[in-house]
Coordinates of N, CA and C in Angstrom, one line a residue:
Chain A
G2 N -92.0 22.3 -199.8 CA -92.4 20.7 -200.2 C -93.8 20.5 -200.7
A3 N -93.9 19.4 -201.0 CA -94.8 18.4 -201.7 C -96.0 18.4 -200.5
V4 N -97.4 18.9 -200.6 CA -98.3 18.3 -199.7 C -99.3 17.1 -200.0
V5 N -99.1 16.3 -198.9 CA -100.2 15.2 -198.7 C -101.4 15.6 -197.7
S6 N -102.5 15.5 -198.0 CA -104.1 15.7 -196.7 C -104.7 14.5 -196.8
Q7 N -104.9 14.4 -195.6 CA -105.4 13.1 -195.4 C -107.4 13.3 -194.7
H8 N -108.0 12.9 -195.2 CA -109.5 13.4 -194.5 C -110.1 11.8 -193.8
P9 N -110.7 11.8 -193.2 CA -110.9 13.0 -191.8 C -109.5 12.6 -191.1
S10 N -109.2 13.7 -190.2 CA -108.1 13.4 -189.4 C -108.2 12.3 -188.1
W11 N -109.7 12.7 -187.4 CA -110.1 11.5 -186.4 C -111.7 10.9 -187.2
V12 N -112.0 9.7 -186.4 CA -112.8 9.3 -187.1 C -113.4 8.6 -185.8
I13 N -114.5 8.2 -185.2 CA -115.2 7.0 -184.7 C -116.5 6.7 -185.1
C14 N -116.7 5.3 -185.2 CA -117.2 5.0 -185.4 C -117.8 3.7 -184.9
K15 N -119.3 2.5 -185.1 CA -119.4 1.6 -184.0 C -119.4 0.2 -185.0
S16 N -118.5 -0.8 -184.3 CA -118.3 -1.9 -184.4 C -119.8 -2.3 -185.8
G17 N -118.8 -2.7 -186.6 CA -119.3 -3.8 -187.9 C -120.0 -2.7 -189.5
T18 N -119.0 -1.4 -188.7 CA -119.7 -0.4 -190.0 C -118.1 0.0 -190.8
S19 N -118.4 0.5 -191.8 CA -117.6 0.8 -192.4 C -116.7 2.2 -192.8
V20 N -115.4 2.5 -192.8 CA -115.1 3.8 -192.7 C -114.0 4.0 -193.9
K21 N -114.3 4.9 -194.4 CA -113.3 5.9 -195.6 C -112.3 6.5 -195.0
I22 N -111.3 6.7 -196.0 CA -110.5 7.5 -195.3 C -109.7 7.7 -196.4
E23 N -109.6 8.8 -196.8 CA -109.1 9.7 -198.1 C -107.7 10.1 -198.0
C24 N -106.6 10.4 -199.4 CA -105.4 10.3 -199.1 C -104.7 11.1 -200.5
R25 N -105.0 12.1 -200.5 CA -105.1 13.4 -201.6 C -103.3 13.9 -201.7
S26 N -102.9 14.2 -202.7 CA -101.5 14.6 -203.3 C -102.0 16.3 -203.4
L27 N -102.1 17.3 -203.0 CA -102.5 18.6 -203.4 C -101.9 19.3 -204.4
D28 N -100.5 19.0 -204.5 CA -99.5 20.3 -205.7 C -98.7 18.8 -206.3
F29 N -99.1 17.7 -206.5 CA -98.0 17.0 -207.6 C -99.0 15.5 -207.7
Q30 N -98.4 14.9 -208.8 CA -99.5 13.8 -208.6 C -98.8 12.6 -208.6
A31 N -99.1 11.4 -207.9 CA -98.3 10.2 -207.4 C -98.8 9.4 -207.9
T32 N -98.4 8.8 -208.9 CA -98.3 7.5 -209.6 C -98.9 6.1 -208.4
T33 N -97.7 6.0 -207.0 CA -97.9 5.3 -206.0 C -98.0 6.5 -204.8
M34 N -98.9 5.5 -204.1 CA -99.0 6.0 -202.5 C -98.9 4.7 -201.5
F35 N -98.6 5.0 -200.4 CA -98.4 3.6 -199.3 C -99.3 4.5 -198.5
W36 N -100.2 2.9 -197.7 CA -100.8 3.7 -196.5 C -100.1 2.7 -195.5
Y37 N -99.8 3.1 -194.2 CA -99.0 2.7 -193.5 C -99.9 2.6 -192.1
R38 N -99.7 2.0 -191.3 CA -100.7 1.7 -189.6 C -99.4 1.8 -188.7
Q39 N -100.0 3.1 -187.5 CA -99.0 2.6 -186.4 C -99.4 2.6 -185.2
F40 N -99.3 2.0 -184.6 CA -99.5 1.4 -183.4 C -98.8 2.1 -182.4
P41 N -99.7 2.2 -181.4 CA -99.1 3.3 -180.2 C -98.2 2.8 -179.6
K42 N -96.9 3.6 -179.4 CA -95.3 3.6 -179.4 C -94.5 2.6 -180.1
Q43 N -95.1 2.4 -181.7 CA -94.1 1.6 -182.0 C -94.2 2.4 -183.8
S44 N -93.5 1.6 -184.5 CA -93.0 2.5 -185.5 C -94.2 2.3 -186.8
L45 N -94.2 2.7 -187.7 CA -94.6 2.2 -188.7 C -95.0 1.0 -189.5
M46 N -96.1 0.5 -189.9 CA -96.2 -1.2 -190.7 C -96.5 -0.8 -191.7
L47 N -95.7 -0.9 -192.9 CA -96.1 -0.6 -193.8 C -97.6 -1.8 -194.5
M48 N -98.9 -1.2 -194.9 CA -99.8 -2.0 -195.0 C -99.9 -2.2 -196.1
A49 N -100.2 -1.6 -197.4 CA -100.0 -1.5 -198.7 C -99.2 -0.7 -199.6
T50 N -99.2 -1.0 -201.2 CA -98.9 0.3 -201.8 C -99.9 0.2 -202.9
S51 N -100.6 1.2 -202.8 CA -101.6 1.7 -204.2 C -100.8 2.3 -205.3
N52 N -101.3 1.5 -206.0 CA -100.8 2.1 -207.6 C -101.7 2.6 -208.7
E53 N -102.0 3.7 -209.1 CA -102.7 4.3 -209.7 C -103.1 3.4 -210.8
G54 N -104.5 3.0 -210.8 CA -104.8 2.0 -212.2 C -105.0 0.8 -211.8
S55 N -104.6 0.4 -211.1 CA -104.1 -1.2 -211.1 C -104.5 -1.2 -209.4
K56 N -104.3 -2.8 -208.9 CA -104.8 -3.2 -207.9 C -103.6 -2.8 -206.9
A57 N -104.0 -3.0 -205.8 CA -102.9 -2.4 -204.8 C -102.2 -3.8 -204.1
T58 N -100.8 -3.4 -204.0 CA -100.2 -4.3 -203.4 C -99.9 -4.7 -201.9
Y59 N -100.5 -5.7 -201.2 CA -100.3 -5.7 -199.8 C -99.6 -6.5 -199.3
E60 N -99.1 -6.1 -198.0 CA -97.9 -6.9 -197.3 C -98.6 -8.2 -196.5
Q61 N -97.3 -8.9 -196.7 CA -97.9 -10.0 -195.6 C -98.4 -10.1 -194.7
G62 N -100.0 -10.4 -194.4 CA -100.5 -11.0 -193.1 C -101.5 -9.5 -193.0
V63 N -101.7 -8.8 -194.0 CA -102.6 -7.8 -194.2 C -103.9 -8.2 -195.1
E64 N -104.9 -8.6 -194.6 CA -106.0 -8.4 -195.2 C -106.5 -7.4 -196.2
K65 N -106.8 -8.1 -197.6 CA -106.9 -7.5 -198.3 C -108.6 -7.4 -198.6
D66 N -109.5 -8.1 -198.1 CA -110.9 -7.5 -198.2 C -111.3 -6.9 -196.8
K67 N -110.5 -6.6 -196.0 CA -111.0 -5.8 -194.9 C -110.4 -4.5 -194.9
F68 N -109.3 -4.4 -195.8 CA -108.7 -3.2 -196.0 C -108.5 -2.9 -197.4
L69 N -109.9 -2.3 -197.7 CA -109.4 -1.9 -199.2 C -108.6 -0.8 -199.8
I70 N -108.8 -0.9 -200.7 CA -107.8 0.4 -201.4 C -108.1 0.7 -202.8
N71 N -108.3 1.7 -203.2 CA -108.7 2.3 -204.8 C -107.7 3.2 -204.7
H72 N -107.2 3.4 -206.0 CA -106.4 4.5 -206.4 C -106.8 4.9 -207.7
A73 N -108.0 5.6 -207.4 CA -108.6 5.8 -209.2 C -107.7 6.8 -209.6
S74 N -107.3 8.3 -208.8 CA -106.7 8.8 -210.2 C -105.4 9.5 -209.5
L75 N -104.6 9.9 -210.0 CA -103.0 10.9 -209.6 C -103.1 11.1 -208.5
T76 N -104.1 11.8 -207.9 CA -103.7 12.4 -206.7 C -104.6 12.0 -205.5
L77 N -105.2 11.1 -205.5 CA -106.6 10.2 -204.6 C -105.8 8.7 -204.6
S78 N -105.7 8.3 -203.1 CA -106.2 6.9 -202.8 C -107.4 7.3 -201.5
T79 N -107.9 6.0 -201.5 CA -108.4 5.8 -200.8 C -108.5 4.1 -200.2
L80 N -108.7 4.8 -198.3 CA -108.6 3.2 -197.7 C -110.0 2.9 -197.0
T81 N -110.6 1.8 -197.2 CA -112.0 1.3 -196.5 C -111.4 0.2 -195.4
V82 N -112.2 1.0 -194.4 CA -111.8 -0.3 -193.3 C -113.3 -0.9 -193.5
T83 N -113.8 -2.2 -193.6 CA -114.3 -3.1 -193.8 C -115.0 -3.7 -192.1
S84 N -116.4 -3.5 -192.2 CA -117.1 -4.1 -191.0 C -115.5 -3.9 -189.6
A85 N -115.6 -2.6 -189.5 CA -114.4 -2.8 -188.4 C -115.0 -2.8 -187.2
H86 N -113.6 -3.4 -185.9 CA -113.8 -3.7 -185.3 C -113.1 -3.1 -183.9
P87 N -113.2 -3.0 -183.0 CA -112.5 -2.3 -182.2 C -110.6 -2.6 -182.1
E88 N -110.2 -3.8 -182.9 CA -108.8 -4.1 -182.7 C -108.4 -3.4 -184.3
D89 N -109.3 -2.9 -185.1 CA -108.7 -2.0 -186.2 C -108.4 -0.5 -185.4
S90 N -108.8 -0.3 -184.5 CA -108.2 0.9 -183.7 C -107.1 1.6 -184.1
S91 N -106.7 2.7 -184.8 CA -105.3 2.7 -184.9 C -105.1 4.2 -185.7
F92 N -103.9 4.6 -185.9 CA -103.4 5.8 -186.2 C -102.7 5.4 -188.1
Y93 N -103.5 5.9 -188.6 CA -103.3 5.3 -190.7 C -102.9 6.4 -191.1
I94 N -101.6 6.2 -191.6 CA -101.2 7.5 -192.5 C -100.8 6.7 -193.8
C95 N -100.9 7.7 -194.5 CA -100.4 7.3 -196.0 C -99.4 8.5 -196.3
S96 N -98.7 8.2 -197.4 CA -97.7 9.2 -197.8 C -97.6 8.6 -199.5
A97 N -97.0 9.7 -200.0 CA -96.9 9.6 -201.5 C -95.6 10.4 -201.9
E98 N -95.4 9.4 -203.3 CA -94.0 9.6 -204.3 C -94.4 10.3 -205.4
P99 N -93.9 11.5 -205.7 CA -94.1 12.1 -206.5 C -94.0 11.6 -207.8
R100 N -94.6 11.7 -208.9 CA -94.6 10.9 -210.4 C -93.0 11.1 -210.6
A101 N -92.4 9.8 -210.9 CA -90.9 10.2 -211.8 C -91.0 11.1 -213.1
G102 N -89.8 12.1 -212.8 CA -89.8 12.7 -214.4 C -90.0 14.3 -213.9
L103 N -90.7 14.3 -212.7 CA -90.5 16.0 -212.7 C -89.3 16.4 -212.0
A104 N -89.5 17.7 -212.3 CA -88.3 18.4 -211.9 C -87.9 18.8 -210.4
G105 N -86.6 19.3 -210.0 CA -86.3 20.0 -208.9 C -86.0 19.1 -207.8
G106 N -86.6 18.9 -206.5 CA -86.0 18.0 -205.3 C -87.1 16.9 -205.5
F107 N -87.9 16.4 -206.8 CA -88.5 15.1 -206.7 C -87.4 14.0 -207.2
R108 N -86.4 14.2 -207.4 CA -85.6 13.1 -208.2 C -85.1 12.1 -207.1
T109 N -85.1 12.4 -205.6 CA -84.3 11.4 -204.7 C -85.7 10.6 -204.5
G110 N -87.0 10.5 -205.3 CA -88.0 9.7 -204.7 C -88.4 9.7 -203.5
E111 N -88.6 10.8 -202.6 CA -89.1 10.9 -201.4 C -90.5 10.6 -201.0
L112 N -90.8 10.6 -199.8 CA -92.1 10.5 -199.6 C -92.7 11.5 -198.8
F113 N -93.8 11.7 -198.8 CA -94.4 13.0 -198.4 C -95.6 12.0 -197.4
F114 N -95.6 12.9 -196.4 CA -96.8 12.2 -195.5 C -98.1 12.8 -195.2
G115 N -99.2 12.3 -195.4 CA -100.0 12.8 -194.5 C -100.2 13.2 -193.0
E116 N -101.3 13.9 -192.9 CA -101.3 13.9 -191.3 C -101.4 13.1 -190.7
G117 N -102.0 12.0 -190.8 CA -102.7 11.3 -190.6 C -104.1 10.9 -189.7
S118 N -104.4 9.9 -189.5 CA -105.9 9.3 -189.5 C -106.2 8.6 -188.1
R119 N -106.9 9.5 -187.6 CA -106.9 8.1 -186.1 C -108.6 7.6 -186.1
L120 N -108.4 6.5 -186.2 CA -110.3 5.6 -186.1 C -109.9 5.0 -185.2
T121 N -111.3 5.2 -184.3 CA -111.6 4.4 -182.9 C -113.0 3.8 -183.7
V122 N -113.0 2.4 -183.3 CA -113.9 1.5 -183.3 C -114.4 1.2 -182.1
L123 N -115.8 1.8 -181.5 CA -116.5 1.5 -180.2 C -117.2 0.1 -180.3
Chain B
G24 N -81.6 -8.9 -196.0 CA -82.7 -8.0 -195.8 C -82.4 -6.5 -195.7
N25 N -83.4 -5.9 -195.4 CA -83.4 -4.3 -195.3 C -84.0 -4.3 -193.8
S26 N -83.4 -3.5 -193.1 CA -84.1 -3.0 -191.9 C -82.9 -2.2 -191.2
V27 N -83.6 -1.8 -190.4 CA -83.1 -0.3 -189.6 C -83.6 -0.1 -188.2
T28 N -82.2 -0.2 -187.1 CA -82.6 -0.4 -185.8 C -81.8 0.9 -184.8
Q29 N -83.0 1.9 -184.7 CA -82.4 2.7 -183.6 C -82.7 2.6 -182.1
M30 N -82.0 3.5 -181.2 CA -82.2 3.2 -180.2 C -83.3 3.4 -179.6
E31 N -84.1 2.9 -178.6 CA -85.4 3.3 -177.7 C -85.1 3.6 -177.1
G32 N -86.6 5.0 -176.7 CA -86.5 5.5 -175.8 C -86.9 5.3 -175.1
P33 N -87.7 6.4 -174.5 CA -87.5 8.0 -174.4 C -86.2 8.3 -173.9
V34 N -85.9 9.4 -175.1 CA -84.6 10.0 -174.3 C -85.0 11.7 -173.5
T35 N -84.7 11.7 -172.8 CA -85.1 12.9 -172.2 C -84.0 13.6 -171.5
L36 N -83.7 15.2 -172.0 CA -82.6 15.7 -171.9 C -83.3 17.6 -171.5
S37 N -82.1 18.1 -171.4 CA -82.8 19.6 -170.6 C -82.4 20.6 -171.6
E38 N -83.2 21.7 -172.0 CA -82.6 22.7 -173.1 C -81.4 22.6 -173.0
E39 N -81.2 22.7 -174.1 CA -79.6 23.2 -174.8 C -78.3 22.2 -174.7
A40 N -79.0 21.1 -174.1 CA -78.1 19.8 -174.0 C -77.8 19.4 -175.4
F41 N -76.8 18.4 -175.7 CA -76.4 17.8 -176.8 C -77.4 16.4 -177.0
L42 N -77.5 16.6 -178.2 CA -78.1 15.4 -179.0 C -78.3 14.1 -179.7
T43 N -78.0 13.0 -179.1 CA -77.5 12.0 -180.4 C -78.7 10.6 -180.2
I44 N -79.0 10.7 -181.4 CA -79.9 8.9 -181.7 C -78.7 8.5 -182.7
N45 N -78.9 7.4 -182.3 CA -78.4 6.5 -183.1 C -78.8 5.4 -183.8
C46 N -78.6 5.7 -185.2 CA -79.0 4.6 -186.0 C -78.6 4.1 -187.0
T47 N -78.7 2.5 -187.0 CA -78.1 1.4 -187.7 C -78.9 1.0 -188.8
Y48 N -78.2 0.2 -190.0 CA -79.1 -0.2 -191.0 C -78.5 -1.4 -191.6
T49 N -79.1 -2.2 -192.1 CA -79.0 -3.2 -193.0 C -79.6 -3.4 -194.0
A50 N -78.7 -3.5 -195.4 CA -79.6 -3.2 -196.4 C -78.4 -3.8 -197.5
T51 N -79.6 -4.4 -198.6 CA -78.6 -4.8 -199.9 C -78.6 -3.4 -200.9
G52 N -77.0 -3.6 -201.0 CA -76.9 -2.4 -202.6 C -76.5 -1.1 -201.1
Y53 N -76.7 0.0 -202.0 CA -76.4 1.3 -201.4 C -77.8 2.0 -201.0
P54 N -78.5 2.5 -199.8 CA -79.8 2.7 -199.9 C -79.7 4.3 -199.5
S55 N -80.7 5.1 -199.5 CA -81.1 6.6 -199.6 C -81.5 6.5 -197.7
L56 N -80.7 7.2 -197.1 CA -81.3 7.1 -195.6 C -81.7 8.5 -195.1
F57 N -82.7 8.6 -194.5 CA -83.2 9.2 -193.9 C -83.8 9.3 -192.6
W58 N -84.4 11.5 -192.1 CA -84.5 11.0 -190.4 C -86.0 11.4 -190.9
Y59 N -86.8 11.4 -190.1 CA -88.5 11.7 -190.0 C -88.9 12.4 -188.7
V60 N -89.4 13.1 -188.4 CA -90.3 13.5 -187.3 C -91.6 13.9 -187.3
Q61 N -91.7 13.3 -186.2 CA -93.6 13.1 -185.9 C -93.9 13.8 -184.4
Y62 N -94.3 15.1 -184.8 CA -94.7 15.7 -183.5 C -96.3 15.2 -183.1
P63 N -96.0 15.4 -181.7 CA -97.7 14.9 -181.5 C -98.9 15.3 -181.9
G64 N -99.7 14.1 -182.8 CA -101.3 14.4 -182.8 C -100.8 14.6 -184.9
E65 N -99.4 14.4 -185.2 CA -99.4 14.9 -186.8 C -98.8 13.6 -187.3
G66 N -98.9 14.0 -188.5 CA -98.0 12.9 -189.1 C -96.4 13.3 -189.4
L67 N -95.6 12.4 -190.3 CA -94.2 12.2 -190.5 C -94.3 13.5 -191.6
Q68 N -92.6 14.3 -191.1 CA -92.1 15.0 -191.7 C -91.0 15.1 -191.9
L69 N -90.3 14.7 -193.1 CA -88.7 14.5 -193.6 C -88.2 15.9 -193.0
L70 N -87.1 15.5 -192.0 CA -86.0 16.7 -191.2 C -85.2 16.3 -192.3
L71 N -84.4 15.4 -192.7 CA -83.3 15.2 -193.6 C -82.8 14.0 -194.0
K72 N -82.0 13.7 -195.3 CA -81.9 12.9 -196.0 C -80.2 13.0 -196.3
A73 N -80.1 11.3 -196.7 CA -78.6 11.6 -197.5 C -78.4 10.3 -198.5
T74 N -78.3 10.7 -199.7 CA -78.6 10.0 -200.8 C -77.2 8.8 -201.0
K75 N -76.0 9.1 -200.6 CA -74.5 8.5 -200.4 C -73.8 8.3 -199.2
A76 N -72.9 7.5 -199.5 CA -71.8 7.5 -198.4 C -71.1 8.7 -198.3
D77 N -70.8 9.0 -197.1 CA -70.4 10.4 -196.4 C -71.0 11.4 -196.4
D78 N -72.3 11.4 -197.3 CA -72.9 12.7 -197.6 C -73.9 13.2 -196.2
K79 N -73.9 14.8 -195.8 CA -74.4 14.6 -194.6 C -75.7 15.4 -194.8
G80 N -76.7 15.1 -194.4 CA -78.2 15.8 -194.3 C -78.2 17.0 -193.3
S81 N -78.6 18.1 -193.5 CA -78.9 19.1 -192.4 C -79.9 19.8 -192.2
N82 N -80.4 19.7 -191.6 CA -81.9 20.8 -191.6 C -82.1 21.4 -190.2
K83 N -82.8 22.2 -189.6 CA -83.1 23.1 -188.4 C -82.0 22.8 -187.1
G84 N -80.6 22.6 -187.7 CA -79.9 22.5 -186.4 C -79.5 21.0 -186.5
F85 N -80.0 19.7 -187.1 CA -80.1 18.6 -186.6 C -79.0 18.4 -188.0
E86 N -77.7 17.1 -187.7 CA -77.4 16.9 -188.9 C -77.0 15.4 -188.8
A87 N -77.2 14.4 -189.9 CA -76.6 13.3 -189.7 C -75.8 12.8 -191.1
T88 N -74.1 11.7 -190.9 CA -73.9 11.3 -191.5 C -73.9 10.0 -192.1
Y89 N -73.6 10.1 -193.6 CA -74.3 8.7 -193.7 C -72.8 7.9 -194.1
R90 N -72.7 7.1 -193.0 CA -71.1 6.4 -192.9 C -71.2 4.8 -193.2
K91 N -71.0 4.5 -194.4 CA -71.0 3.0 -194.9 C -70.5 1.9 -194.4
E92 N -69.0 2.4 -193.5 CA -68.1 1.4 -192.9 C -68.6 1.2 -191.9
T93 N -69.4 1.7 -191.3 CA -70.5 1.7 -189.7 C -71.9 1.1 -190.0
T94 N -72.2 1.3 -191.3 CA -73.6 1.2 -191.6 C -74.5 2.0 -190.8
S95 N -74.1 3.2 -190.5 CA -74.7 4.2 -189.5 C -75.0 5.3 -190.0
F96 N -76.7 5.7 -189.6 CA -77.2 7.3 -189.6 C -77.4 7.9 -188.5
H97 N -76.7 8.0 -187.5 CA -76.8 8.7 -186.2 C -76.9 10.5 -186.1
L98 N -78.2 10.8 -185.4 CA -78.9 12.0 -185.6 C -78.1 13.1 -184.3
E99 N -78.0 14.0 -184.9 CA -77.0 14.9 -183.4 C -77.8 16.4 -183.8
K100 N -77.9 17.0 -182.5 CA -77.7 18.1 -182.5 C -77.1 18.9 -181.4
G101 N -76.8 20.0 -181.5 CA -75.8 20.6 -180.6 C -76.3 21.1 -179.8
S102 N -77.7 21.9 -179.6 CA -78.4 22.5 -178.3 C -79.8 22.2 -178.8
V103 N -80.6 21.0 -177.9 CA -82.0 21.2 -178.3 C -82.8 21.9 -177.6
Q104 N -83.9 22.3 -177.7 CA -85.0 22.9 -177.4 C -86.0 22.3 -177.0
V105 N -87.1 22.7 -176.1 CA -88.4 22.1 -176.1 C -89.5 22.1 -177.0
S106 N -89.1 22.6 -178.4 CA -90.1 22.7 -179.3 C -89.4 21.2 -180.3
D107 N -88.3 20.6 -179.9 CA -87.6 19.5 -180.7 C -88.4 18.5 -180.1
S108 N -89.1 18.6 -179.1 CA -89.6 17.2 -178.5 C -91.1 16.9 -179.7
A109 N -90.5 15.5 -179.6 CA -91.2 14.8 -180.4 C -90.5 12.9 -180.9
V110 N -91.1 12.3 -182.0 CA -90.7 11.0 -182.1 C -90.1 11.4 -183.3
Y111 N -88.6 10.5 -183.4 CA -87.5 10.7 -184.7 C -87.5 9.3 -184.9
F112 N -87.6 8.8 -186.5 CA -87.7 8.1 -187.2 C -86.3 7.9 -187.9
C113 N -85.8 6.5 -188.1 CA -84.6 6.8 -189.0 C -85.1 5.9 -189.8
A114 N -85.0 6.4 -191.7 CA -85.5 5.2 -192.6 C -84.9 5.0 -193.7
L115 N -84.6 3.5 -194.3 CA -83.8 3.6 -195.4 C -84.7 3.2 -196.8
R116 N -84.1 3.9 -197.6 CA -84.9 3.3 -198.8 C -83.9 2.6 -199.9
S117 N -84.2 1.0 -199.9 CA -83.2 0.5 -201.0 C -83.5 0.9 -202.4
R118 N -82.3 0.8 -202.9 CA -82.4 1.2 -204.8 C -82.7 0.1 -205.3
G119 N -82.9 -1.4 -204.5 CA -83.4 -2.4 -205.3 C -84.7 -2.3 -205.1
N120 N -85.4 -2.2 -204.4 CA -86.9 -2.0 -203.8 C -87.7 -0.4 -203.6
F121 N -87.4 -0.1 -204.7 CA -87.2 1.1 -204.9 C -88.7 1.9 -203.9
N122 N -89.5 1.1 -204.1 CA -91.2 1.6 -203.6 C -91.2 1.6 -202.1
K123 N -89.9 0.5 -201.9 CA -90.3 0.6 -200.2 C -89.7 1.4 -199.3
F124 N -90.1 2.4 -198.4 CA -89.1 2.6 -197.1 C -89.3 1.7 -195.9
Y125 N -88.3 1.5 -195.4 CA -88.0 1.1 -194.0 C -87.9 1.4 -193.1
F126 N -89.2 1.6 -192.0 CA -88.3 2.4 -190.8 C -88.0 1.9 -189.5
G127 N -87.2 2.4 -188.7 CA -87.0 2.1 -187.5 C -88.0 2.1 -186.5
S128 N -88.0 2.1 -185.0 CA -89.0 1.9 -184.3 C -89.2 3.3 -183.8
G129 N -88.9 4.4 -184.0 CA -89.2 5.6 -183.1 C -88.2 5.7 -182.2
T130 N -88.2 7.0 -181.7 CA -87.4 7.0 -180.5 C -88.2 8.4 -180.4
K131 N -88.7 8.5 -179.0 CA -88.9 9.7 -178.3 C -88.6 10.3 -177.9
L132 N -88.4 11.6 -177.9 CA -87.1 12.7 -177.1 C -88.1 13.7 -176.9
N133 N -87.8 13.9 -175.2 CA -88.1 14.9 -174.3 C -87.4 16.0 -174.0
V134 N -87.9 17.1 -174.0 CA -87.3 18.0 -174.0 C -87.2 19.0 -172.6
K135 N -87.0 18.9 -171.6 CA -87.7 20.0 -171.1 C -86.8 21.2 -170.4
P136 N -87.5 22.6 -170.0 CA -87.2 24.0 -170.0 C -86.2 23.6 -168.9

């Protein structure tokens, strides 16, 4: 199957600093990537949809200025948590949808997930 | 609207026991249905899927059948192993809103030797 890689897998930062998390599709092109946040013992909350070459679409209640998303190429999306605070500590997961039109198992539009990035803000 | 409801956990079973994790959904149109598994400290992995009514998805001994009449997609396995201990998420993807997946709250499975 397709591989999506996130980096870093964990990061600790001081309150007030900014942290960037990368999401890469390693063996396919992804016009769309999704960023989720997972709280302890809870499900995934969709934060935003990252579209290559255009602005991200944010879900209701997600602060655009705090969670900056950039999708500069067909294989890379980044999430930057700006001026991080302890309440931003969470597990952030990205997923990618292979570009429409590829042959094989991508026709059902599956999502492939990264390993997740655990952010701890002190 | 679209939503997924799955049974609350944790579910604790002994090795070789039968597993059922219930999942029901609400959707506009005819969604695709998925089960994802999350092992400790890892991201989500697709376990199985079904794209239309009466389809059965299967993988690694797990099965789930797309039941349109009961709007359900229950996950089953005949004999669980300790290595199956993980969190299982039921999800749907609506054909009307192709870019969004909707996840259930997850069910944690603990399998004891």
